[in-house]
Amino acid sequence: MGLTHDYMTSLNPNSPEENGVHAALGRTATTECAHAVHFYEDDALFLDSLSHFIGGALGAGGACVVVVGQPHRDGLAHRLAALGIDLTLTAAQDRYIALDAGETLARFMVDGLPDEQRFFSTVEPAFDRARAAFIRHGQPVAPGSEAASVVAFGEMVAQLFRSGNIEGAVHLEQLWNELARRQAFSLRCAYPMHLFATEEQAEQFRRICAEHTHVIPAESYTSLENDSDRWRMISSLQRKASNLHSALELRRRETDSRLRVEEKLRRAEEFSRAILESTADCVMVLSIDGLLRYINTPGCRAMEIADPSSVLDRDWVEIWSVEDRPRIRAALEEAASGKIGSFQADCPTFHGDPRSWDVRITAYPDAAGNIDSLIAVSRDVTALRQAQTAAIHAEKLSTAGRMAATIAHEINNPLEAVTNFIYLAQIDKRIPEDVRHQLEAADRELTRIAHIARQTLGFYRSTSTNRWLTVADLIGDALMVYERRLRNKELNVEISVPRDLQVYGRDGEVRQVLLNLTANAIDACAQGGRIWIRAQRSRKWTNGLGEGVRFTIADNGSGMSPETQRRVFAPFFTTKADVGTGIGLWVTKCLVEQRGGAIRFRSRQGAGTVMSFFLPSPRPAATLSAA
């Protein structure tokens, strides 16, 4: 709009352009074949101006050709009748020829552009008729002024421009110019000003103006009669343009400020999203009544949720176990009151893996300060809970070991007394022979009890010192502990251990590893099964370096399922729910790896299991020479 006004108000009232305005108002034309363009803002004022233009020509005995749409054709006819023009008579005389703009366009448009030959064959006959009618009915005119006696108005260019066909409108303007040169008539076309409202349309505005000899500005300017009023109007328009420019500049600044604020908000949102996506916690947004509205991506991974939409709008409390739900609802109510709700509970993932969670729930108020949402942050504390449980079990085992050692120590005194009594009975020559044999059997059993007691005491006392241990003795002691279980299940045990094979380590730890693996092999075997125990010098199989001893304990028992194999060394995982604690193999693995060793296994359901562990140990000779 600012450019349009600048273009219009730069016209000099005494210039040829202003003379064109006078010609458009019915005054005597000074330029032949004038082609004026009228930019208008108001339909009513535009039709008033157009009716004066056409009425002036008809009233002077001239002829007119108009190519308009139905609304403007009706409005123009009404105003011409008000000016005293008998359109029925002038139309019958061919001095007023009205063509429909849409129908006329359709006759000569080809592929979106006006065809020159079709244009002339469609439009030029109307001007031939109008000129012939003027010659028949008009007054004689001086040479050179004939163009003012035939006038035309067309809005086909405006229809093309309004539909977005800019090139078609410009080309049609050029064809009108050519027709005006061939027929010598005065032509006016018009465009609504709103078609050039944006800065991007400035170049289009210039192109349209360049195709015309005269530019007629808005109606309020052209209706003024003297130069003084027109100059005042121009000054007023310039002031309005300046105000508009200031308003646009203010709007631009406001827009820039809003864009900067939006950019800051966008960055803040991206930062918040990055925090939510990078945290290891499960962050959820709940409605005030506990429905799940949002869960972050790490939370989906932690809960093993493939599709987040599958859990949205669900009651969050129903995800937890039935016994924990009262505590969780109480925590939600506490958070809804503005406090911090918290609890710890177990909740498996959507794939069924057990998880322990520490949860904090806080209120999230809206802009008015009303609490309409809750934020629940759940942290996976499974490993911490397992470590705590392991520590408790270790303390229990340590307590049990101390108690066992105490009991073994206290048993030694009465055992020694009973052994002495049996010895005294055995040397008495008065006892029968059969009683002597029974006393010898009792002495052997008491000797075994004493050995077991010393072993139990040794498990507790020998864990702090490394020494050379005879492997055959370690295995023999382990089998003696489980002698009764082996005999009850009628198990055959095959041992392959060099008698001089030794391992360097802590007696109690190595015994505990052997006892755990032997007990598992016994449990896995069926009645009459078989167990193989082997030990030999070897190298660590993970890297082929480092000498040591490799122990192998195999059975032909039930074997392990793939699921059991996957979790066999997990703490507190057991297939013996009634009697197992689930820490035997976990402790075994920890003891072996703490010594720098390694453990592995092979198993197949129905075929048995082979457990192997390696303990690094130099050869005894090397150790002695180093000392």
XYZ file of C-alpha atoms in Angstrom:
627
model
C 0.000 0.000 0.000
C 2.827 2.420 0.787
C 4.404 1.857 -2.632
C 1.042 2.211 -4.371
C 0.332 5.553 -2.728
C 3.866 6.777 -3.439
C 3.385 5.926 -7.116
C 0.001 7.663 -7.313
C 0.805 10.772 -5.317
C 3.975 11.417 -7.338
C 1.834 12.377 -10.334
C 1.863 16.083 -11.210
C -1.670 17.509 -11.589
C -0.549 19.138 -14.839
C 1.150 16.021 -16.202
C -0.210 13.826 -19.035
C -1.241 11.303 -16.375
C -3.499 13.878 -14.696
C -4.826 14.908 -18.102
C -5.789 11.257 -18.504
C -7.813 11.541 -15.300
C -9.646 14.510 -16.803
C -10.296 12.507 -19.961
C -11.640 9.640 -17.857
C -14.098 12.076 -16.296
C -15.478 13.096 -19.688
C -13.323 16.140 -20.325
C -11.646 16.727 -23.659
C -8.767 14.319 -24.190
C -5.377 15.669 -25.172
C -3.765 12.277 -25.806
C -5.043 9.905 -28.453
C -5.801 6.244 -27.575
C -5.487 6.729 -23.812
C -5.313 3.500 -21.797
C -5.981 4.295 -18.124
C -5.929 1.969 -15.090
C -8.115 2.686 -12.087
C -7.079 1.266 -8.675
C -10.075 1.327 -6.342
C -10.875 0.390 -2.768
C -14.681 0.715 -2.665
C -17.026 -0.833 -5.217
C -19.702 1.849 -4.859
C -17.291 4.757 -5.363
C -15.653 2.938 -8.248
C -19.017 2.420 -10.018
C -19.864 6.079 -9.456
C -16.628 7.091 -11.196
C -17.131 4.540 -13.992
C -20.730 5.683 -14.620
C -19.518 9.283 -15.043
C -16.830 8.086 -17.475
C -19.282 6.092 -19.623
C -22.237 8.468 -19.131
C -20.141 11.438 -20.289
C -19.318 9.650 -23.550
C -22.901 8.475 -24.163
C -24.341 11.867 -23.265
C -22.060 13.527 -25.832
C -23.362 11.172 -28.545
C -20.425 8.779 -28.395
C -20.395 4.965 -28.159
C -19.210 2.619 -25.448
C -18.127 -1.031 -25.134
C -18.029 -2.546 -21.631
C -16.755 -6.036 -20.772
C -17.785 -6.665 -17.142
C -19.142 -9.326 -14.823
C -22.783 -9.493 -13.828
C -22.534 -7.584 -10.467
C -20.753 -4.563 -11.980
C -22.926 -4.657 -15.091
C -26.084 -4.348 -12.965
C -24.596 -1.626 -10.744
C -23.413 0.343 -13.760
C -26.805 0.113 -15.467
C -28.537 1.391 -12.327
C -26.213 4.425 -12.065
C -26.413 5.271 -15.800
C -30.212 5.232 -15.553
C -29.933 7.632 -12.593
C -27.851 9.961 -14.825
C -30.665 9.979 -17.409
C -29.107 7.561 -19.891
C -31.651 5.391 -21.734
C -29.714 2.148 -22.019
C -32.478 0.428 -23.969
C -32.245 3.084 -26.696
C -28.448 3.296 -26.716
C -28.167 -0.523 -26.777
C -30.634 -0.682 -29.702
C -28.473 1.913 -31.503
C -25.316 -0.202 -30.778
C -23.884 2.783 -28.903
C -23.838 0.778 -25.630
C -22.514 -2.745 -26.091
C -22.168 -4.829 -22.893
C -20.248 -8.132 -22.966
C -19.910 -10.651 -20.144
C -16.275 -10.782 -18.952
C -16.231 -14.494 -18.105
C -17.868 -15.640 -21.323
C -15.634 -13.391 -23.432
C -12.470 -14.650 -21.703
C -13.453 -18.256 -22.363
C -13.528 -17.591 -26.111
C -9.903 -16.575 -26.523
C -7.944 -18.124 -23.602
C -5.653 -21.005 -24.632
C -3.499 -22.867 -22.068
C -3.843 -20.058 -19.517
C -2.845 -17.241 -21.888
C -4.955 -15.081 -24.262
C -4.571 -16.093 -27.894
C -3.961 -12.978 -30.031
C -5.937 -14.081 -33.089
C -8.901 -15.270 -31.051
C -8.847 -12.072 -28.979
C -9.156 -9.819 -32.002
C -11.787 -12.000 -33.681
C -13.822 -11.994 -30.442
C -13.517 -8.384 -29.245
C -12.844 -6.237 -32.323
C -16.301 -6.778 -33.978
C -17.917 -5.039 -30.971
C -15.763 -1.953 -31.580
C -16.594 -2.015 -35.298
C -20.287 -1.915 -34.385
C -19.764 0.871 -31.854
C -17.796 3.010 -34.300
C -20.413 2.505 -37.029
C -23.162 3.491 -34.580
C -21.238 6.630 -33.560
C -20.877 7.637 -37.211
C -24.599 7.085 -37.794
C -25.873 8.861 -34.684
C -23.068 11.046 -33.355
C -22.065 14.654 -34.024
C -19.250 15.554 -36.422
C -15.905 15.746 -34.626
C -12.628 17.379 -35.420
C -9.868 15.180 -36.807
C -7.736 13.655 -34.042
C -10.471 13.715 -31.398
C -12.351 10.661 -32.647
C -10.849 8.440 -29.942
C -12.742 10.347 -27.260
C -16.037 9.458 -28.979
C -15.615 5.659 -28.529
C -14.730 4.546 -25.029
C -14.361 1.117 -23.446
C -14.100 -0.473 -20.048
C -12.945 -4.022 -19.326
C -12.421 -6.031 -16.147
C -11.244 -9.268 -17.742
C -7.655 -8.409 -16.701
C -8.785 -8.038 -13.087
C -10.477 -11.454 -13.211
C -7.253 -13.067 -14.473
C -5.173 -11.241 -11.852
C -7.584 -12.213 -9.055
C -7.302 -15.909 -10.066
C -3.477 -15.708 -9.814
C -2.835 -15.665 -13.575
C -0.514 -12.632 -13.517
C 1.163 -13.373 -16.835
C -2.219 -13.789 -18.517
C -3.378 -10.404 -17.167
C -0.223 -8.598 -18.373
C -0.459 -10.218 -21.814
C -4.134 -9.221 -22.106
C -3.227 -5.607 -21.223
C -0.761 -5.652 -24.099
C -3.423 -6.958 -26.498
C -5.777 -4.138 -25.382
C -3.024 -1.648 -26.202
C -2.681 -3.128 -29.669
C -6.460 -3.041 -30.202
C -6.599 0.608 -29.055
C -3.996 1.522 -31.646
C -5.971 -0.256 -34.378
C -9.386 1.142 -33.366
C -8.423 4.522 -31.769
C -10.631 4.456 -28.627
C -10.139 5.461 -25.018
C -9.869 2.464 -22.687
C -10.103 2.083 -18.942
C -9.512 -1.039 -16.848
C -9.668 -1.391 -13.088
C -8.117 -3.442 -10.279
C -9.201 -3.710 -6.624
C -6.457 -2.235 -4.447
C -6.419 -5.260 -2.116
C -4.826 -7.343 -4.892
C -1.587 -5.393 -4.219
C -1.697 -5.326 -0.430
C 1.604 -7.127 0.275
C 5.194 -6.111 -0.336
C 5.697 -9.184 -2.534
C 3.085 -7.808 -4.973
C 4.948 -4.503 -5.512
C 6.671 -5.739 -8.661
C 3.318 -6.929 -10.066
C 1.858 -3.475 -9.363
C 4.707 -1.846 -11.352
C 4.211 -4.213 -14.282
C 0.492 -3.376 -14.484
C 1.185 0.379 -14.318
C 3.811 0.076 -17.057
C 1.189 -1.206 -19.532
C -0.986 1.954 -19.159
C -0.630 5.561 -20.258
C -2.546 6.893 -17.248
C -2.945 5.831 -13.608
C -6.107 6.817 -11.733
C -5.726 6.611 -7.928
C -8.460 5.852 -5.407
C -11.925 7.392 -5.793
C -11.618 9.895 -2.966
C -8.773 11.586 -4.901
C -10.330 11.597 -8.357
C -13.614 13.143 -7.153
C -11.950 16.412 -6.184
C -12.496 19.345 -8.578
C -9.598 21.760 -7.934
C -5.857 21.522 -7.454
C -5.891 22.906 -3.900
C -8.228 20.163 -2.668
C -6.263 17.527 -4.519
C -2.979 18.676 -2.975
C -4.567 18.616 0.479
C -5.811 15.099 -0.251
C -2.338 14.050 -1.426
C -0.796 15.440 1.794
C -3.413 13.584 3.832
C -2.656 10.364 1.954
C 1.065 10.864 2.517
C 0.425 11.367 6.245
C -1.665 8.175 6.334
C 1.049 6.352 4.442
C 3.607 7.590 6.980
C 1.369 6.471 9.860
C 0.899 3.142 8.148
C 4.646 2.808 7.718
C 5.139 3.542 11.430
C 2.458 1.011 12.327
C 4.055 -1.576 10.078
C 7.460 -0.885 11.628
C 5.971 -1.265 15.109
C 4.295 -4.491 14.017
C 7.595 -5.715 12.586
C 9.352 -5.015 15.879
C 6.583 -6.780 17.799
C 6.825 -9.697 15.405
C 10.615 -9.847 15.807
C 10.224 -9.727 19.588
C 7.598 -12.467 19.484
C 9.835 -14.579 17.249
C 12.716 -14.177 19.700
C 10.482 -15.215 22.581
C 9.196 -18.175 20.592
C 12.780 -19.172 19.789
C 13.682 -19.035 23.482
C 10.617 -21.103 24.326
C 11.523 -23.588 21.601
C 15.062 -23.918 22.926
C 13.769 -24.289 26.488
C 11.369 -26.977 25.286
C 14.177 -28.780 23.444
C 16.366 -28.540 26.561
C 13.583 -29.974 28.743
C 12.966 -32.721 26.204
C 16.695 -33.527 26.114
C 16.704 -33.855 29.909
C 13.701 -36.155 29.820
C 15.229 -38.293 27.076
C 18.723 -38.507 28.622
C 17.759 -39.374 32.195
C 17.874 -42.998 33.306
C 14.679 -42.535 35.321
C 11.175 -43.368 34.200
C 9.281 -40.038 34.083
C 5.491 -40.138 33.791
C 2.740 -37.516 33.786
C -0.496 -38.595 35.475
C -3.897 -36.997 35.617
C -5.177 -35.988 39.039
C -7.133 -39.266 39.210
C -4.087 -41.384 38.294
C -4.493 -41.968 34.550
C -1.212 -42.231 32.633
C -0.875 -39.313 30.161
C 2.834 -39.411 29.204
C 5.914 -41.604 29.640
C 9.418 -40.675 28.457
C 11.517 -42.826 26.119
C 13.985 -44.089 28.796
C 10.941 -45.069 30.862
C 9.597 -47.104 27.957
C 12.957 -48.850 27.658
C 13.150 -49.535 31.394
C 9.621 -50.971 31.430
C 10.201 -52.771 28.078
C 7.213 -51.009 26.465
C 7.308 -51.304 22.669
C 4.365 -48.966 21.948
C 3.832 -46.089 24.448
C 0.297 -45.477 23.147
C -0.708 -48.930 24.413
C -0.337 -47.810 28.050
C -1.652 -44.249 27.830
C -4.980 -43.458 29.530
C -4.599 -46.556 31.708
C -4.969 -46.463 35.486
C -1.358 -46.275 36.637
C -2.115 -47.936 39.978
C -3.385 -51.075 38.204
C 0.134 -51.702 36.853
C 1.362 -52.496 40.370
C 0.666 -55.617 42.428
C -2.603 -55.832 44.349
C -0.954 -55.744 47.772
C 0.945 -52.522 46.933
C -2.015 -50.578 45.503
C -3.309 -49.110 48.793
C 0.136 -47.608 49.517
C 0.371 -46.229 45.972
C -3.084 -44.619 46.091
C -2.122 -43.019 49.402
C 1.029 -41.595 47.771
C -1.077 -40.181 44.904
C -3.459 -38.514 47.338
C -0.538 -37.024 49.241
C 0.929 -35.584 46.010
C -2.474 -34.209 44.961
C -2.599 -32.299 48.258
C 0.658 -30.503 47.373
C 3.068 -32.732 49.295
C 5.562 -35.274 47.965
C 4.263 -38.812 47.737
C 6.790 -41.642 47.812
C 6.962 -45.422 48.016
C 9.090 -48.412 47.070
C 7.579 -51.460 45.408
C 8.237 -54.247 42.933
C 6.727 -54.101 39.454
C 7.758 -56.408 36.596
C 8.416 -55.058 33.115
C 5.966 -55.705 30.308
C 8.159 -58.687 29.330
C 7.869 -60.104 32.843
C 11.365 -59.311 34.185
C 11.277 -58.437 37.900
C 12.132 -54.864 38.830
C 12.242 -52.880 42.061
C 11.368 -49.158 41.938
C 11.831 -46.129 44.155
C 9.049 -43.652 43.242
C 8.559 -39.938 43.986
C 5.303 -38.186 43.044
C 4.927 -34.382 42.927
C 2.099 -32.045 41.924
C 2.179 -30.014 38.694
C -0.008 -26.874 38.867
C -1.514 -25.080 35.859
C -1.140 -21.357 35.082
C -3.798 -20.499 37.678
C -2.007 -22.495 40.363
C -4.516 -25.335 40.425
C -3.112 -28.861 40.542
C -4.318 -30.667 37.438
C -1.467 -33.153 36.848
C 1.016 -35.255 38.794
C 4.602 -36.118 37.862
C 5.873 -39.551 38.925
C 9.613 -40.261 38.724
C 10.490 -43.952 39.132
C 14.087 -45.061 39.615
C 15.150 -48.654 39.007
C 16.738 -49.841 42.278
C 16.749 -53.537 41.406
C 20.536 -53.851 41.600
C 20.609 -51.938 44.896
C 17.883 -54.139 46.390
C 19.708 -57.256 45.228
C 22.957 -55.996 46.724
C 21.189 -55.247 50.003
C 19.628 -58.705 50.021
C 22.984 -60.262 49.188
C 24.591 -58.383 52.077
C 21.870 -59.642 54.402
C 22.353 -63.213 53.179
C 26.121 -62.888 53.494
C 25.718 -61.689 57.055
C 23.413 -64.610 57.751
C 25.931 -67.021 56.241
C 28.719 -65.415 58.236
C 26.661 -65.730 61.405
C 25.844 -69.335 60.548
C 29.540 -70.021 59.950
C 30.533 -68.553 63.283
C 27.807 -70.534 65.004
C 28.860 -73.725 63.222
C 32.468 -73.139 64.237
C 31.389 -72.541 67.813
C 29.307 -75.719 67.828
C 32.145 -77.722 66.244
C 34.558 -76.397 68.835
C 32.235 -77.264 71.680
C 31.555 -80.743 70.238
C 35.278 -81.592 70.273
C 35.437 -81.823 74.090
C 32.613 -84.380 74.583
C 33.802 -86.264 71.489
C 37.247 -86.601 73.008
C 35.751 -87.911 76.251
C 33.556 -90.447 74.435
C 36.529 -91.560 72.328
C 38.570 -92.139 75.521
C 35.767 -94.166 77.080
C 35.529 -96.357 73.972
C 39.319 -96.822 74.020
C 39.206 -97.934 77.666
C 36.365 -100.322 76.854
C 38.293 -101.768 73.923
C 41.383 -102.628 76.003
C 39.302 -104.379 78.620
C 39.962 -108.117 78.063
C 36.752 -109.114 79.791
C 34.398 -107.823 77.042
C 33.009 -110.275 74.465
C 34.389 -110.309 70.943
C 31.142 -109.140 69.337
C 31.008 -106.146 71.660
C 34.599 -105.347 70.728
C 33.635 -105.225 67.037
C 30.731 -102.890 67.852
C 33.080 -100.632 69.801
C 35.473 -100.516 66.857
C 32.580 -99.459 64.544
C 31.510 -96.793 67.044
C 35.129 -95.563 67.218
C 35.272 -95.216 63.420
C 32.021 -93.201 63.339
C 33.222 -90.979 66.180
C 36.461 -90.413 64.268
C 34.407 -89.333 61.213
C 32.280 -87.021 63.368
C 35.427 -85.434 64.776
C 36.828 -85.003 61.252
C 33.592 -83.305 60.080
C 33.683 -81.016 63.108
C 37.303 -80.084 62.398
C 36.329 -79.436 58.747
C 33.461 -77.183 59.796
C 35.767 -75.311 62.119
C 38.305 -75.097 59.284
C 35.773 -73.500 56.866
C 35.418 -70.562 59.177
C 39.039 -70.176 60.229
C 40.882 -70.761 56.991
C 39.380 -68.044 54.748
C 41.968 -65.386 55.503
C 45.201 -67.163 54.520
C 46.433 -68.556 51.178
C 48.330 -71.852 51.237
C 49.047 -74.902 49.107
C 46.088 -77.281 49.127
C 46.056 -80.892 47.909
C 43.273 -81.137 45.363
C 42.534 -84.840 46.029
C 42.028 -84.127 49.719
C 39.694 -81.191 48.946
C 37.551 -83.361 46.678
C 37.600 -86.263 49.122
C 36.468 -84.015 51.962
C 33.624 -82.604 49.848
C 32.424 -86.097 48.935
C 32.617 -87.192 52.578
C 30.318 -84.292 53.580
C 27.739 -85.523 51.062
C 28.413 -89.252 51.614
C 24.960 -89.937 53.008
C 23.173 -88.146 50.117
C 25.338 -90.021 47.586
C 24.533 -93.329 49.231
C 20.781 -92.610 49.481
C 20.549 -91.817 45.726
C 22.919 -94.674 44.832
C 25.079 -92.333 42.758
C 28.319 -93.496 41.135
C 31.178 -91.015 41.417
C 34.230 -91.242 39.150
C 37.271 -89.202 40.235
C 40.237 -88.400 38.018
C 42.754 -86.306 39.980
C 46.566 -86.643 40.109
C 47.588 -87.423 43.679
C 50.319 -84.758 43.714
C 48.147 -81.998 42.156
C 48.041 -78.885 44.351
C 46.330 -75.511 44.105
C 47.311 -72.288 45.834
C 44.415 -70.530 47.556
C 42.188 -70.196 50.574
C 41.026 -73.487 51.933
C 37.516 -72.360 52.897
C 36.802 -70.645 49.563
C 37.930 -73.586 47.414
C 35.997 -76.041 49.607
C 32.867 -73.849 49.348
C 33.087 -73.791 45.509
C 33.503 -77.592 45.362
C 30.680 -78.176 47.849
C 28.254 -75.885 45.933
C 28.949 -77.520 42.555
C 28.880 -81.047 44.006
C 25.572 -80.378 45.774
C 24.022 -79.094 42.522
C 25.236 -82.177 40.635
C 23.743 -84.468 43.303
C 20.396 -82.598 43.155
C 20.298 -82.802 39.347
C 20.922 -86.572 39.185
C 18.183 -89.158 39.243
C 18.343 -92.348 41.334
C 21.385 -94.371 40.251
C 22.917 -91.510 38.300
C 26.570 -90.753 37.670
C 28.933 -87.887 38.565
C 32.392 -87.261 37.111
C 34.985 -85.118 38.927
C 38.259 -84.207 37.238
C 41.125 -81.814 38.050
C 44.291 -81.133 36.038
C 46.934 -78.546 35.286
C 45.740 -76.090 32.623
C 45.878 -72.551 31.293
C 43.161 -69.950 31.550
C 40.907 -70.554 28.557
C 39.814 -66.924 28.164
C 43.278 -65.781 27.028
C 45.519 -68.867 27.040
C 47.791 -67.182 29.586
C 48.474 -67.962 33.203
C 48.918 -71.444 34.639
C 46.542 -72.956 37.140
C 44.197 -75.821 37.901
C 41.016 -76.623 36.042
C 38.222 -78.396 37.937
C 35.399 -80.162 36.083
C 32.248 -81.547 37.719
C 29.806 -83.268 35.341
C 26.570 -85.154 35.824
C 24.047 -87.031 33.690
C 21.112 -85.386 35.415
C 18.143 -83.388 34.142
C 20.128 -80.511 32.613
C 18.999 -76.857 32.386
C 16.426 -75.137 30.187
C 17.549 -72.190 27.989
C 15.832 -69.753 30.389
C 17.629 -71.280 33.373
C 20.964 -71.165 31.531
C 20.423 -67.477 30.798
C 19.975 -66.646 34.493
C 21.984 -69.411 36.158
C 24.494 -67.014 37.808
C 21.898 -64.331 38.687
C 21.610 -63.727 42.428
C 18.540 -65.193 44.129
C 17.474 -67.130 41.056
C 16.673 -70.725 41.914
C 14.756 -73.662 40.460
C 14.507 -75.206 43.951
C 11.889 -72.856 45.339
C 11.263 -74.833 48.544
C 14.863 -75.396 49.652
C 17.069 -73.124 47.504
C 18.234 -69.581 48.298
C 19.398 -68.774 44.745
C 22.834 -67.534 45.828
C 24.954 -70.728 45.567
C 26.137 -70.349 41.974
C 26.274 -66.558 42.288
C 28.604 -66.881 45.317
C 30.585 -69.570 43.477
C 31.100 -67.287 40.464
C 32.093 -64.366 42.710
C 34.634 -66.487 44.655
C 36.225 -67.831 41.448
C 36.430 -64.440 39.726
C 37.778 -62.739 42.851
C 40.720 -65.155 42.649
C 41.289 -64.128 38.991
C 39.708 -67.320 37.711
C 36.818 -68.061 35.381
C 33.822 -70.358 35.312
C 31.695 -71.717 32.469
C 29.253 -74.524 31.783
C 27.522 -76.645 29.162
C 24.085 -78.096 29.669
C 21.313 -79.807 27.757
C 17.908 -80.769 29.053
C 17.698 -84.516 29.677
C 21.435 -85.033 29.082
C 23.142 -83.393 32.038
C 25.437 -80.485 32.918
C 29.197 -79.891 32.910
C 30.570 -77.170 35.218
C 34.207 -76.085 34.847
C 36.157 -73.508 36.803
C 39.774 -72.412 36.571
C 41.874 -71.130 39.498
C 45.187 -69.468 38.623
C 48.062 -71.101 40.506
C 51.809 -71.325 39.807
C 53.551 -74.645 40.044
C 54.664 -75.464 43.587
C 58.327 -75.732 42.551
C 58.304 -72.220 41.110
C 56.768 -70.930 44.292
C 59.364 -72.585 46.489
C 62.293 -71.317 44.392
C 60.887 -67.795 44.524
C 60.730 -68.003 48.288
